[in-house]
Coordinates of C-alpha atoms and ligand atoms in Angstrom, one line a residue:
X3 CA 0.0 0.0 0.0
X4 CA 1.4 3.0 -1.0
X5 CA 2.1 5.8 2.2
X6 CA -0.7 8.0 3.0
X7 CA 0.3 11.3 3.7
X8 CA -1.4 13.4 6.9
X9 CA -1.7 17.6 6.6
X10 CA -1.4 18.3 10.5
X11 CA -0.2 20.7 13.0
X12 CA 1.1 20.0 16.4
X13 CA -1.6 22.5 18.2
X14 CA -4.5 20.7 16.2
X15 CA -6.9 19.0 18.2
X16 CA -8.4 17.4 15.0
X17 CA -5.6 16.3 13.9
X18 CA -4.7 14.9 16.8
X19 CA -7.9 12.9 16.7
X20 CA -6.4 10.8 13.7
X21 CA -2.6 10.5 15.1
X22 CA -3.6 8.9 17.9
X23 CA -6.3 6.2 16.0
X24 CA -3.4 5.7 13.8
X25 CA -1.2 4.5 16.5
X26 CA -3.7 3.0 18.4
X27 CA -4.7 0.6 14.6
X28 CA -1.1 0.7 14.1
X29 CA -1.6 2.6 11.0
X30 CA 1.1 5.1 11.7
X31 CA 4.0 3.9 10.4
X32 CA 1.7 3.8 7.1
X33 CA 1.2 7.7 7.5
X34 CA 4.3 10.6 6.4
X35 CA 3.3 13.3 8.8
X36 CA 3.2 16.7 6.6
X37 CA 3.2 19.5 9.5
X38 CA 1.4 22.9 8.1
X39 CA 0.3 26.3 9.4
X40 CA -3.3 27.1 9.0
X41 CA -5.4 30.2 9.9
X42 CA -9.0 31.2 8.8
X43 CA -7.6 34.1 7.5
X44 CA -4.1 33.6 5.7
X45 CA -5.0 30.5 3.7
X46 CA -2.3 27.6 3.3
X47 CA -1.8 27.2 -0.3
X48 CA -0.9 23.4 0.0
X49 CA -3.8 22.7 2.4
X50 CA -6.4 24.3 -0.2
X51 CA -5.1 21.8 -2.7
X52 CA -6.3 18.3 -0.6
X53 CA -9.0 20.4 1.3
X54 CA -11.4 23.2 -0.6
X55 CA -12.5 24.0 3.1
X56 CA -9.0 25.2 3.7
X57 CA -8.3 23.0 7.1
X58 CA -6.7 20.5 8.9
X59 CA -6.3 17.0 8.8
X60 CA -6.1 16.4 5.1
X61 CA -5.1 12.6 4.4
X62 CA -3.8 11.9 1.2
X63 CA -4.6 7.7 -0.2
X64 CA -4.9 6.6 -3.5
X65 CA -4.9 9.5 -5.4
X66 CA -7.7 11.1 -2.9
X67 CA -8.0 13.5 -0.1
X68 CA -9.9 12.8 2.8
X69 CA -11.5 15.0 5.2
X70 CA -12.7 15.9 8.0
X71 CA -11.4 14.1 11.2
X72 CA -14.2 11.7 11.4
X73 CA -14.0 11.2 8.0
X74 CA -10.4 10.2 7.9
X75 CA -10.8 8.3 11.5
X76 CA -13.3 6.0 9.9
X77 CA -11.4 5.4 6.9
X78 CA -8.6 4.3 8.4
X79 CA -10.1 2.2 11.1
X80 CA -11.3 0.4 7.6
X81 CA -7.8 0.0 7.2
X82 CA -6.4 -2.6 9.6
X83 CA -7.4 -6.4 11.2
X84 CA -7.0 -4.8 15.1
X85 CA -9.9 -4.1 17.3
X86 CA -12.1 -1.7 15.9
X87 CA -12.3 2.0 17.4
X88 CA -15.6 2.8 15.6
X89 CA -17.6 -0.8 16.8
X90 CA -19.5 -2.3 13.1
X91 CA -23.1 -2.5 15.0
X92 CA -24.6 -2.1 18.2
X93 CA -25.2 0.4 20.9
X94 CA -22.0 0.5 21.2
X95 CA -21.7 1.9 17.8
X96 CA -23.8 4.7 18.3
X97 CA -22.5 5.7 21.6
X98 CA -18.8 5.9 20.0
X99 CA -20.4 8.5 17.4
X100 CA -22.2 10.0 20.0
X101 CA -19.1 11.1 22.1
X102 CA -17.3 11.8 19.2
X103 CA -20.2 14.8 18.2
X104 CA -20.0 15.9 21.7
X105 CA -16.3 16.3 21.7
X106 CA -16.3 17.8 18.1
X107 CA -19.2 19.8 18.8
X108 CA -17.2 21.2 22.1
X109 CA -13.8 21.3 19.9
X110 CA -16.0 23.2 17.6
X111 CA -17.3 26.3 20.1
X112 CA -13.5 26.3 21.7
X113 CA -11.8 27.1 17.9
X114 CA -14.6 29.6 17.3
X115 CA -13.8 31.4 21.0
X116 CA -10.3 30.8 20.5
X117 CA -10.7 32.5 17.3
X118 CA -12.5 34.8 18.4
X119 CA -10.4 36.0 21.4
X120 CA -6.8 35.5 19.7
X121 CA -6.9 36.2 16.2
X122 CA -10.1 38.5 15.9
X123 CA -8.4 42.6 16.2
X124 CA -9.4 43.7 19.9
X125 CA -11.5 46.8 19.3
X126 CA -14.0 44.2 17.3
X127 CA -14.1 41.0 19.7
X128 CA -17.5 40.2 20.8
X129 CA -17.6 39.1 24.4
X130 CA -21.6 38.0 24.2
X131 CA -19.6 35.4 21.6
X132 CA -17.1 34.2 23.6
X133 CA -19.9 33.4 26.5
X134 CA -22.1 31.7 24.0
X135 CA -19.6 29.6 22.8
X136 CA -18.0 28.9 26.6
X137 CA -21.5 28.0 27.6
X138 CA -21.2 25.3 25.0
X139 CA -17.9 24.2 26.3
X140 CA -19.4 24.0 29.5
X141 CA -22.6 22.3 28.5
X142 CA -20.6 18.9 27.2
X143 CA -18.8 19.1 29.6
X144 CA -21.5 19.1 31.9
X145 CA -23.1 16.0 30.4
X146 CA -19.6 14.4 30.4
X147 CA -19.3 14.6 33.7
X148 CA -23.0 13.2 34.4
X149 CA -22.4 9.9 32.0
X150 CA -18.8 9.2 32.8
X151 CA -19.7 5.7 32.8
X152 CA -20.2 5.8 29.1
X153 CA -16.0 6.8 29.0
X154 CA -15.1 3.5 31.0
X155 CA -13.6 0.5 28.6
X156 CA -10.9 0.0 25.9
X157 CA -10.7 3.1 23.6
X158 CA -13.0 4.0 20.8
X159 CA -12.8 6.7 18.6
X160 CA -15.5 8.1 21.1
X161 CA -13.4 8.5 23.8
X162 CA -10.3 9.6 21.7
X163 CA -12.3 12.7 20.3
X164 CA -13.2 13.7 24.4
X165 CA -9.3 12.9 25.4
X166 CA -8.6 15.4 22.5
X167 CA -10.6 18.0 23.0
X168 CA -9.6 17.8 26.9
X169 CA -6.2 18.2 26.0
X170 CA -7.3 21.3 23.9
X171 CA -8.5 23.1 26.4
X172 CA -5.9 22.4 28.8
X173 CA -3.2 24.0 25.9
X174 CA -5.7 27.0 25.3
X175 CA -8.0 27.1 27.9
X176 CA -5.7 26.7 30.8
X177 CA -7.2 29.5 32.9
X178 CA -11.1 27.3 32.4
X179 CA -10.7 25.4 35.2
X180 CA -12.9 22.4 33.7
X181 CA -12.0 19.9 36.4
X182 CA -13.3 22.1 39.8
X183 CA -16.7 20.7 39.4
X184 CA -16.0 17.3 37.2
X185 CA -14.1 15.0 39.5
X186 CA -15.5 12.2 37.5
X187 CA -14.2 13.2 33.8
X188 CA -11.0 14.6 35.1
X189 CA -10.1 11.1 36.8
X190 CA -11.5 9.5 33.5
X191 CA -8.9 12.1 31.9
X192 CA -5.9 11.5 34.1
X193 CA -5.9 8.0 33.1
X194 CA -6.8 8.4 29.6
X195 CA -3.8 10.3 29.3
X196 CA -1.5 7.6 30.1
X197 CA -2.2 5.9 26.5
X198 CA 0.7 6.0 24.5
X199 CA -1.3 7.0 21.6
X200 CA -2.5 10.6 23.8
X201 CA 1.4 11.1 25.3
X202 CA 2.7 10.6 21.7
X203 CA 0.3 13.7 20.7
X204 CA 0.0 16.2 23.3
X205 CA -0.1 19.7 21.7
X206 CA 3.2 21.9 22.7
X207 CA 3.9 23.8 25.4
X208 CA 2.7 27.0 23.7
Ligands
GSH23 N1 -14.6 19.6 11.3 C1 -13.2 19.6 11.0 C2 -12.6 20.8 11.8 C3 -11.1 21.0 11.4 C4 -10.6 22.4 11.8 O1 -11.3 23.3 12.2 N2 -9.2 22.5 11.9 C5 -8.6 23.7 12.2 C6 -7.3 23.5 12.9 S1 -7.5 22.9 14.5 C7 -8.3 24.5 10.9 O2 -7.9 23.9 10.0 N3 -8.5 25.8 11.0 C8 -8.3 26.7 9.8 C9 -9.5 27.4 9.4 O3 -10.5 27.4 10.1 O4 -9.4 28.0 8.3 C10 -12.6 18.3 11.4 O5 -13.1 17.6 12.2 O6 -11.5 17.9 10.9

């Protein structure tokens, strides 16, 4: 099989999302790792060309680009003989996709905030925007904390998308202190975290 090739970034939570199924299918010495800089508003020539939204992941296969995250997660867990990270039928199934919506859907309001309060010029930030979208942040997190049996158990691509977007706001949201009123989902975390497929991705320092 010829390599695939991932468009990623270090700080990308998405991205991050398919380097850790790839090690956990053991998929990733398949993968060359292209690292790239992307920004809603300076587009990234080479990203346009696999992605016509302009973002990150991109995986190159076969002469195709794949996108988004879930996208490329289920492709590749189509790709190997392991245990499956997206279970075939079931509950089960459906409870994977389900935490992966919730920790894309908070992924989702913490780019737009992050966006919002980093890149946006000051004298035009909205802070009735940033609420809105923390209030989502806090929402998932919320219900996390309330099901955080549904966490328990070997990983799935599920859980993967909730330790990813729990690492993101750790590295941008450090000041949120998420964990004060979720004892559950921050033990769930603290383990989670020990997976060699989450320590070989943690977002930099900075
Ligand atoms: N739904 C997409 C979201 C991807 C996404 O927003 N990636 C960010 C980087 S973390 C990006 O490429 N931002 C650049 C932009 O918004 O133009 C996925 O799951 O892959």
């Amino acid at each position: 099989m010829a390599k695939m090739k991932l468009y990623y970034s270090p700080g990308s939570p998405y991205a991050r999302k398919v380097r850790a199924m790839a090690i956990e299918t053991g998929l990733d010495k398949k993968i060359d790792m292209v690292n790239v800089a992307v920004s809603p508003v300076a587009a990234n020539a080479d990203v346009d060309k696999h992605n016509p939204i302009g973002k990150i992941p991109a995986l190159s296969v076969k002469g195709m680009d794949l996108f988004d995250s879930p996208v490329i997660c289920e492709y590749l867990d189509n790709q190997h003989k392991r245990r499956k990270l997206l279970p075939r039928k079931g509950r089960e199934r459906w409870v994977a996709l389900r935490l992966q919506a919730m920790g894309d859907g908070l992924l989702d309001a913490a780019l737009l905030a992050r966006y919002e309060g980093f890149l946006r010029p000051e004298d035009r930030r909205w802070p009735d925007w940033t609420k809105g979208q923390m209030k989502k942040i806090d929402g998932v997190l919320d219900q996390l904390e309330a099901e955080a049996k549904s966490l328990k158990g070997k990983p799935t691509l599920g859980t993967v998308t909730i330790g990813c977007a729990l690492g993101y706001l750790d590295f941008r949201f450090g000041s949120h202190d998420w964990r004060a009123k979720r004892p559950k989902l921050a033990k769930w975390f603290t383990t989670f975290s020990k997976l060699p497929s989450m320590k070989a991705t943690v977002p930099p320092s900075s």
